PDB file of C-alpha atoms in Angstrom:
ATOM      1  CA  MET D 116     -80.288 139.394-152.823  1.00  0.00           C
ATOM      2  CA  LEU D 117     -80.788 136.416-150.581  1.00  0.00           C
ATOM      3  CA  THR D 118     -79.216 133.463-152.310  1.00  0.00           C
ATOM      4  CA  VAL D 119     -81.399 130.843-150.653  1.00  0.00           C
ATOM      5  CA  LEU D 120     -84.443 132.396-152.307  1.00  0.00           C
ATOM      6  CA  ARG D 121     -83.109 131.700-155.789  1.00  0.00           C
ATOM      7  CA  GLU D 122     -82.276 128.015-156.018  1.00  0.00           C
ATOM      8  CA  GLU D 123     -81.700 128.299-159.747  1.00  0.00           C
ATOM      9  CA  ASP D 124     -78.651 130.456-159.071  1.00  0.00           C
ATOM     10  CA  ARG D 125     -77.022 127.456-157.395  1.00  0.00           C
ATOM     11  CA  ASP D 126     -76.867 125.545-160.668  1.00  0.00           C
ATOM     12  CA  GLU D 127     -74.026 127.596-162.099  1.00  0.00           C
ATOM     13  CA  LYS D 128     -70.937 125.546-162.960  1.00  0.00           C
ATOM     14  CA  PRO D 129     -68.538 127.277-160.487  1.00  0.00           C
ATOM     15  CA  ALA D 130     -70.757 126.151-157.617  1.00  0.00           C
ATOM     16  CA  ALA D 131     -70.827 122.504-158.705  1.00  0.00           C
ATOM     17  CA  ARG D 132     -68.225 121.263-156.225  1.00  0.00           C
ATOM     18  CA  TRP D 133     -69.418 123.036-153.102  1.00  0.00           C
ATOM     19  CA  SER D 134     -73.181 123.109-153.689  1.00  0.00           C
ATOM     20  CA  PRO D 135     -73.797 119.483-152.533  1.00  0.00           C
ATOM     21  CA  ILE D 136     -72.012 120.294-149.265  1.00  0.00           C
ATOM     22  CA  TYR D 137     -74.039 123.491-148.926  1.00  0.00           C
ATOM     23  CA  TYR D 138     -77.302 121.602-149.419  1.00  0.00           C
ATOM     24  CA  GLY D 139     -76.272 118.815-147.064  1.00  0.00           C
ATOM     25  CA  LEU D 140     -75.372 121.230-144.284  1.00  0.00           C
ATOM     26  CA  ARG D 141     -78.408 123.384-144.945  1.00  0.00           C
ATOM     27  CA  ASP D 142     -80.739 120.393-144.692  1.00  0.00           C
ATOM     28  CA  ALA D 143     -79.024 119.236-141.501  1.00  0.00           C
ATOM     29  CA  ILE D 144     -79.531 122.696-139.969  1.00  0.00           C
ATOM     30  CA  VAL D 145     -83.168 122.958-141.035  1.00  0.00           C
ATOM     31  CA  SER D 146     -83.978 119.436-139.825  1.00  0.00           C
ATOM     32  CA  HIS D 147     -82.354 120.256-136.450  1.00  0.00           C
ATOM     33  CA  ARG D 148     -79.683 117.591-136.768  1.00  0.00           C
ATOM     34  CA  LEU D 149     -77.214 120.448-136.372  1.00  0.00           C
ATOM     35  CA  ALA D 150     -78.231 122.615-133.433  1.00  0.00           C
ATOM     36  CA  PRO D 151     -77.777 126.398-133.238  1.00  0.00           C
ATOM     37  CA  GLY D 152     -74.218 127.184-132.203  1.00  0.00           C
ATOM     38  CA  THR D 153     -72.722 123.870-133.400  1.00  0.00           C
ATOM     39  CA  LYS D 154     -69.119 124.278-134.543  1.00  0.00           C
ATOM     40  CA  LEU D 155     -68.416 123.367-138.171  1.00  0.00           C
ATOM     41  CA  PRO D 156     -64.687 122.529-138.432  1.00  0.00           C
ATOM     42  CA  GLU D 157     -63.325 122.688-141.953  1.00  0.00           C
ATOM     43  CA  ASP D 158     -61.001 119.703-141.551  1.00  0.00           C
ATOM     44  CA  GLU D 159     -63.681 117.430-140.123  1.00  0.00           C
ATOM     45  CA  LEU D 160     -66.203 118.420-142.798  1.00  0.00           C
ATOM     46  CA  ALA D 161     -63.573 117.882-145.493  1.00  0.00           C
ATOM     47  CA  SER D 162     -63.083 114.343-144.190  1.00  0.00           C
ATOM     48  CA  ILE D 163     -66.819 113.643-143.998  1.00  0.00           C
ATOM     49  CA  TYR D 164     -67.506 114.840-147.544  1.00  0.00           C
ATOM     50  CA  SER D 165     -64.172 113.691-149.025  1.00  0.00           C
ATOM     51  CA  VAL D 166     -63.370 117.090-150.504  1.00  0.00           C
ATOM     52  CA  SER D 167     -60.723 119.728-149.927  1.00  0.00           C
ATOM     53  CA  ARG D 168     -60.936 122.382-147.230  1.00  0.00           C
ATOM     54  CA  THR D 169     -61.175 124.947-150.026  1.00  0.00           C
ATOM     55  CA  VAL D 170     -64.454 123.398-151.168  1.00  0.00           C
ATOM     56  CA  ILE D 171     -65.718 123.261-147.586  1.00  0.00           C
ATOM     57  CA  ARG D 172     -64.752 126.886-147.095  1.00  0.00           C
ATOM     58  CA  ALA D 173     -66.813 127.899-150.147  1.00  0.00           C
ATOM     59  CA  ALA D 174     -69.847 126.006-148.821  1.00  0.00           C
ATOM     60  CA  LEU D 175     -69.489 127.619-145.394  1.00  0.00           C
ATOM     61  CA  GLN D 176     -69.230 131.050-146.977  1.00  0.00           C
ATOM     62  CA  ALA D 177     -72.479 130.384-148.853  1.00  0.00           C
ATOM     63  CA  LEU D 178     -74.148 129.317-145.603  1.00  0.00           C
ATOM     64  CA  ALA D 179     -72.885 132.491-143.923  1.00  0.00           C
ATOM     65  CA  HIS D 180     -74.171 134.581-146.824  1.00  0.00           C
ATOM     66  CA  ASP D 181     -77.585 133.025-146.253  1.00  0.00           C
ATOM     67  CA  ARG D 182     -77.244 133.608-142.491  1.00  0.00           C
ATOM     68  CA  LEU D 183     -77.418 129.919-141.717  1.00  0.00           C
ATOM     69  CA  ALA D 184     -73.901 130.049-140.318  1.00  0.00           C
ATOM     70  CA  ARG D 185     -71.540 132.615-138.847  1.00  0.00           C
ATOM     71  CA  LEU D 186     -67.825 132.856-139.541  1.00  0.00           C
ATOM     72  CA  GLU D 187     -65.623 134.053-136.680  1.00  0.00           C
ATOM     73  CA  PRO D 188     -61.971 135.072-137.237  1.00  0.00           C
ATOM     74  CA  ASN D 189     -59.557 132.635-135.609  1.00  0.00           C
ATOM     75  CA  ARG D 190     -62.442 130.491-134.347  1.00  0.00           C
ATOM     76  CA  GLY D 191     -64.065 129.059-137.445  1.00  0.00           C
ATOM     77  CA  ALA D 192     -67.647 128.490-138.560  1.00  0.00           C
ATOM     78  CA  PHE D 193     -70.711 127.834-136.400  1.00  0.00           C
ATOM     79  CA  VAL D 194     -74.392 127.193-137.055  1.00  0.00           C
ATOM     80  CA  ALA D 195     -76.084 130.561-136.623  1.00  0.00           C
ATOM     81  CA  GLN D 196     -77.902 131.217-133.381  1.00  0.00           C
ATOM     82  CA  PRO D 197     -80.258 134.211-133.579  1.00  0.00           C
ATOM     83  CA  SER D 198     -81.501 135.402-130.210  1.00  0.00           C
ATOM     84  CA  LYS D 199     -85.084 135.518-129.018  1.00  0.00           C
ATOM     85  CA  VAL D 200     -84.940 139.323-129.056  1.00  0.00           C
ATOM     86  CA  GLU D 201     -83.627 139.358-132.631  1.00  0.00           C
ATOM     87  CA  ALA D 202     -86.361 136.961-133.734  1.00  0.00           C
ATOM     88  CA  ARG D 203     -89.108 139.126-132.320  1.00  0.00           C
ATOM     89  CA  GLU D 204     -87.602 142.283-133.794  1.00  0.00           C
ATOM     90  CA  VAL D 205     -87.462 140.709-137.241  1.00  0.00           C
ATOM     91  CA  PHE D 206     -91.115 139.688-137.144  1.00  0.00           C
ATOM     92  CA  GLU D 207     -92.149 143.065-135.723  1.00  0.00           C
ATOM     93  CA  ALA D 208     -90.433 144.730-138.669  1.00  0.00           C
ATOM     94  CA  ARG D 209     -92.123 142.369-141.111  1.00  0.00           C
ATOM     95  CA  ALA D 210     -95.491 143.137-139.513  1.00  0.00           C
ATOM     96  CA  LEU D 211     -94.913 146.842-140.151  1.00  0.00           C
ATOM     97  CA  ILE D 212     -93.876 146.487-143.798  1.00  0.00           C
ATOM     98  CA  GLU D 213     -95.514 143.432-145.340  1.00  0.00           C
ATOM     99  CA  PRO D 214     -99.183 144.359-144.747  1.00  0.00           C
ATOM    100  CA  LYS D 215     -98.544 147.545-146.733  1.00  0.00           C
ATOM    101  CA  VAL D 216     -96.789 145.478-149.394  1.00  0.00           C
ATOM    102  CA  ALA D 217     -99.783 143.122-149.621  1.00  0.00           C
ATOM    103  CA  TRP D 218    -102.078 146.167-149.893  1.00  0.00           C
ATOM    104  CA  LEU D 219    -100.019 147.512-152.802  1.00  0.00           C
ATOM    105  CA  ALA D 220     -99.874 144.101-154.475  1.00  0.00           C
ATOM    106  CA  ALA D 221    -103.663 143.866-154.432  1.00  0.00           C
ATOM    107  CA  LYS D 222    -103.780 147.188-156.273  1.00  0.00           C
ATOM    108  CA  ALA D 223    -101.134 146.265-158.843  1.00  0.00           C
ATOM    109  CA  ALA D 224    -101.529 142.527-159.563  1.00  0.00           C
ATOM    110  CA  VAL D 225    -102.463 141.328-163.038  1.00  0.00           C
ATOM    111  CA  SER D 226    -103.677 137.893-164.091  1.00  0.00           C
ATOM    112  CA  SER D 227    -100.185 136.610-164.907  1.00  0.00           C
ATOM    113  CA  ASP D 228     -99.017 137.563-161.392  1.00  0.00           C
ATOM    114  CA  ILE D 229    -101.853 135.584-159.823  1.00  0.00           C
ATOM    115  CA  ALA D 230    -101.170 132.563-162.026  1.00  0.00           C
ATOM    116  CA  GLN D 231     -97.509 132.599-161.005  1.00  0.00           C
ATOM    117  CA  LEU D 232     -98.386 132.823-157.297  1.00  0.00           C
ATOM    118  CA  ARG D 233    -100.776 129.885-157.586  1.00  0.00           C
ATOM    119  CA  ARG D 234     -98.152 127.753-159.348  1.00  0.00           C
ATOM    120  CA  HIS D 235     -95.767 128.643-156.557  1.00  0.00           C
ATOM    121  CA  LEU D 236     -98.292 127.550-153.924  1.00  0.00           C
ATOM    122  CA  GLU D 237     -98.457 124.105-155.494  1.00  0.00           C
ATOM    123  CA  LYS D 238     -94.679 123.772-155.228  1.00  0.00           C
ATOM    124  CA  GLU D 239     -94.827 124.809-151.562  1.00  0.00           C
ATOM    125  CA  HIS D 240     -97.561 122.319-150.801  1.00  0.00           C
ATOM    126  CA  GLU D 241     -95.725 119.493-152.557  1.00  0.00           C
ATOM    127  CA  ALA D 242     -92.443 120.184-150.745  1.00  0.00           C
ATOM    128  CA  LEU D 243     -94.058 120.394-147.308  1.00  0.00           C
ATOM    129  CA  HIS D 244     -96.088 117.220-147.682  1.00  0.00           C
ATOM    130  CA  ALA D 245     -93.135 115.338-149.150  1.00  0.00           C
ATOM    131  CA  GLY D 246     -91.131 116.183-146.024  1.00  0.00           C
ATOM    132  CA  ARG D 247     -88.659 118.414-147.888  1.00  0.00           C
ATOM    133  CA  ASP D 248     -88.625 120.893-145.035  1.00  0.00           C
ATOM    134  CA  SER D 249     -85.722 123.080-146.082  1.00  0.00           C
ATOM    135  CA  GLU D 250     -87.159 123.448-149.580  1.00  0.00           C
ATOM    136  CA  ALA D 251     -90.574 124.311-148.107  1.00  0.00           C
ATOM    137  CA  ILE D 252     -89.035 127.063-145.988  1.00  0.00           C
ATOM    138  CA  MET D 253     -87.217 128.556-148.963  1.00  0.00           C
ATOM    139  CA  LEU D 254     -90.322 128.400-151.149  1.00  0.00           C
ATOM    140  CA  SER D 255     -92.372 130.047-148.419  1.00  0.00           C
ATOM    141  CA  ALA D 256     -89.825 132.840-148.217  1.00  0.00           C
ATOM    142  CA  ARG D 257     -89.852 133.249-151.991  1.00  0.00           C
ATOM    143  CA  PHE D 258     -93.649 133.613-151.904  1.00  0.00           C
ATOM    144  CA  HIS D 259     -93.374 136.658-149.653  1.00  0.00           C
ATOM    145  CA  VAL D 260     -90.701 138.197-151.859  1.00  0.00           C
ATOM    146  CA  GLY D 261     -92.919 137.492-154.868  1.00  0.00           C
ATOM    147  CA  ILE D 262     -95.747 139.531-153.364  1.00  0.00           C
ATOM    148  CA  ALA D 263     -93.323 142.389-152.756  1.00  0.00           C
ATOM    149  CA  GLU D 264     -92.182 142.221-156.375  1.00  0.00           C
ATOM    150  CA  ILE D 265     -95.804 142.442-157.543  1.00  0.00           C
ATOM    151  CA  ALA D 266     -96.250 145.530-155.364  1.00  0.00           C
ATOM    152  CA  ALA D 267     -93.544 147.137-157.523  1.00  0.00           C
ATOM    153  CA  HIS D 268     -92.033 149.210-154.724  1.00  0.00           C
ATOM    154  CA  SER D 269     -88.272 148.721-154.907  1.00  0.00           C
ATOM    155  CA  VAL D 270     -87.472 149.951-151.396  1.00  0.00           C
ATOM    156  CA  TYR D 271     -90.129 147.760-149.765  1.00  0.00           C
ATOM    157  CA  THR D 272     -89.005 144.806-151.874  1.00  0.00           C
ATOM    158  CA  ASN D 273     -85.416 145.140-150.688  1.00  0.00           C
ATOM    159  CA  PHE D 274     -86.590 145.382-147.071  1.00  0.00           C
ATOM    160  CA  VAL D 275     -88.746 142.277-147.476  1.00  0.00           C
ATOM    161  CA  ARG D 276     -85.874 140.299-149.025  1.00  0.00           C
ATOM    162  CA  ASP D 277     -83.608 141.127-146.123  1.00  0.00           C
ATOM    163  CA  LEU D 278     -86.227 140.488-143.428  1.00  0.00           C
ATOM    164  CA  VAL D 279     -87.320 137.223-145.032  1.00  0.00           C
ATOM    165  CA  SER D 280     -83.685 136.152-145.024  1.00  0.00           C
ATOM    166  CA  HIS D 281     -83.531 136.702-141.276  1.00  0.00           C
ATOM    167  CA  SER D 282     -86.863 135.059-140.511  1.00  0.00           C
ATOM    168  CA  SER D 283     -86.272 132.059-142.767  1.00  0.00           C
ATOM    169  CA  LEU D 284     -83.247 131.213-140.652  1.00  0.00           C
ATOM    170  CA  ILE D 285     -85.224 131.731-137.451  1.00  0.00           C
ATOM    171  CA  ILE D 286     -88.024 129.483-138.717  1.00  0.00           C
ATOM    172  CA  ALA D 287     -85.540 126.843-139.839  1.00  0.00           C
ATOM    173  CA  LEU D 288     -83.844 126.743-136.452  1.00  0.00           C
ATOM    174  CA  TYR D 289     -86.767 127.155-134.094  1.00  0.00           C
ATOM    175  CA  TRP D 290     -90.015 125.915-135.599  1.00  0.00           C
ATOM    176  CA  LYS D 291     -92.119 123.851-133.219  1.00  0.00           C
ATOM    177  CA  ARG D 292     -94.855 123.175-135.796  1.00  0.00           C
ATOM    178  CA  ARG D 293     -94.112 121.963-139.304  1.00  0.00           C
ATOM    179  CA  ASP D 294     -96.784 124.363-140.600  1.00  0.00           C
ATOM    180  CA  ALA D 295     -94.659 127.247-139.324  1.00  0.00           C
ATOM    181  CA  THR D 296     -93.212 127.242-142.847  1.00  0.00           C
ATOM    182  CA  CYS D 297     -96.519 128.824-143.866  1.00  0.00           C
ATOM    183  CA  GLU D 298     -99.723 126.839-144.042  1.00  0.00           C
ATOM    184  CA  LYS D 299    -101.114 126.498-147.530  1.00  0.00           C
ATOM    185  CA  HIS D 300    -104.478 127.998-146.576  1.00  0.00           C
ATOM    186  CA  ALA D 301    -102.820 131.182-145.248  1.00  0.00           C
ATOM    187  CA  HIS D 302    -100.975 131.798-148.493  1.00  0.00           C
ATOM    188  CA  LEU D 303    -104.011 130.761-150.533  1.00  0.00           C
ATOM    189  CA  ALA D 304    -106.202 133.290-148.712  1.00  0.00           C
ATOM    190  CA  LEU D 305    -103.633 135.987-149.460  1.00  0.00           C
ATOM    191  CA  VAL D 306    -103.604 135.143-153.161  1.00  0.00           C
ATOM    192  CA  ASP D 307    -107.404 135.132-153.273  1.00  0.00           C
ATOM    193  CA  ALA D 308    -107.555 138.582-151.661  1.00  0.00           C
ATOM    194  CA  ILE D 309    -104.895 139.976-153.995  1.00  0.00           C
ATOM    195  CA  GLU D 310    -106.665 138.541-157.037  1.00  0.00           C
ATOM    196  CA  ALA D 311    -109.960 140.088-155.930  1.00  0.00           C
ATOM    197  CA  ARG D 312    -108.184 143.427-155.359  1.00  0.00           C
ATOM    198  CA  ARG D 313    -109.354 143.451-151.747  1.00  0.00           C
ATOM    199  CA  SER D 314    -106.387 145.482-150.542  1.00  0.00           C
ATOM    200  CA  SER D 315    -107.523 146.002-146.941  1.00  0.00           C
ATOM    201  CA  GLN D 316    -108.268 142.295-146.523  1.00  0.00           C
ATOM    202  CA  ALA D 317    -104.892 141.382-148.013  1.00  0.00           C
ATOM    203  CA  ALA D 318    -103.169 143.635-145.485  1.00  0.00           C
ATOM    204  CA  GLU D 319    -105.149 142.142-142.590  1.00  0.00           C
ATOM    205  CA  LEU D 320    -104.435 138.587-143.728  1.00  0.00           C
ATOM    206  CA  MET D 321    -100.734 139.342-143.968  1.00  0.00           C
ATOM    207  CA  THR D 322    -100.703 140.739-140.432  1.00  0.00           C
ATOM    208  CA  SER D 323    -102.464 137.720-138.931  1.00  0.00           C
ATOM    209  CA  HIS D 324    -100.277 135.362-140.965  1.00  0.00           C
ATOM    210  CA  LEU D 325     -97.061 136.886-139.588  1.00  0.00           C
ATOM    211  CA  VAL D 326     -98.408 136.733-136.039  1.00  0.00           C
ATOM    212  CA  ASP D 327     -99.199 133.056-136.576  1.00  0.00           C
ATOM    213  CA  LEU D 328     -95.721 132.413-137.955  1.00  0.00           C
ATOM    214  CA  LEU D 329     -94.120 133.869-134.839  1.00  0.00           C
ATOM    215  CA  SER D 330     -96.420 131.858-132.575  1.00  0.00           C
ATOM    216  CA  GLY D 331     -95.293 128.695-134.357  1.00  0.00           C
ATOM    217  CA  LEU D 332     -91.711 129.114-133.161  1.00  0.00           C
ATOM    218  CA  ASP D 333     -90.104 127.873-129.972  1.00  0.00           C
ATOM    219  CA  LEU D 334     -87.351 130.324-129.115  1.00  0.00           C
ATOM    220  CA  THR D 335     -86.612 128.957-125.657  1.00  0.00           C
ATOM    221  CA  ASP D 336     -85.906 125.235-126.050  1.00  0.00           C
ATOM    222  CA  LYS D 337     -82.260 124.239-125.819  1.00  0.00           C
ATOM    223  CA  ILE D 338     -81.239 121.513-128.207  1.00  0.00           C
ATOM    224  CA  GLU D 339     -78.536 119.137-127.007  1.00  0.00           C
ATOM    225  CA  LYS D 340     -75.413 119.303-129.127  1.00  0.00           C
ATOM    226  CA  SER D 341     -73.248 116.443-130.288  1.00  0.00           C
ATOM    227  CA  ASP D 342     -69.627 116.686-131.339  1.00  0.00           C
ATOM    228  CA  ASN D 343     -69.986 113.765-133.751  1.00  0.00           C
ATOM    229  CA  LEU D 344     -70.638 115.578-137.023  1.00  0.00           C
ATOM    230  CA  SER D 345     -70.369 112.371-139.010  1.00  0.00           C
ATOM    231  CA  ASP D 346     -73.413 110.962-137.209  1.00  0.00           C
ATOM    232  CA  LEU D 347     -75.312 114.251-137.366  1.00  0.00           C
ATOM    233  CA  LEU D 348     -74.803 114.634-141.108  1.00  0.00           C
ATOM    234  CA  ARG D 349     -75.804 111.109-141.990  1.00  0.00           C
ATOM    235  CA  PRO D 350     -78.940 111.297-144.254  1.00  0.00           C
TER     236      PRO D 350
END
């Protein structure tokens, strides 16, 4: 399961030393202070954060697990850099699967499911408007997984988790509009349709929502890189 979708899992004691580095790097990637393809040297990061390379290595492995970074043998770690083709393929796959998932969710949802989705929407809205962009992206992703879980189709749910993992990274790296995280009204309309058991409308809303997400990305701009990680990682 995608670790970035379950923030509570990060609170376990073994992660205590590396989790602040993970969050710091993650936020720097999402806020575009670290551009796609930026090298992440263990020794330099260890100096910046005043921890051992072992701790840095654990944080980098967590980033790689969440597809925010890639680890290359004999070369080190780099900020992930999904291609334009990969981005489109991911959203095309989501557009094939998630409308059906929304349709199923509208058939299966009970009142407690709807209440949980609405509580989640408030968290999304708060994070986005407070400028906590990385948290907003993760919450948006978790919303889509939540709908899949309500649909109660294990295969679809696993597909959605994996695809959301890919697209969350793409959104984090390439959004050109802050509402690319998922506008509140788009998610709210989905919840309303699911609550009303309007399955066809839920499917249509999901399709248009995913199209809008893709249109909110800029997959062509090249971001200038800096070798001064200390400056880039300054809050």
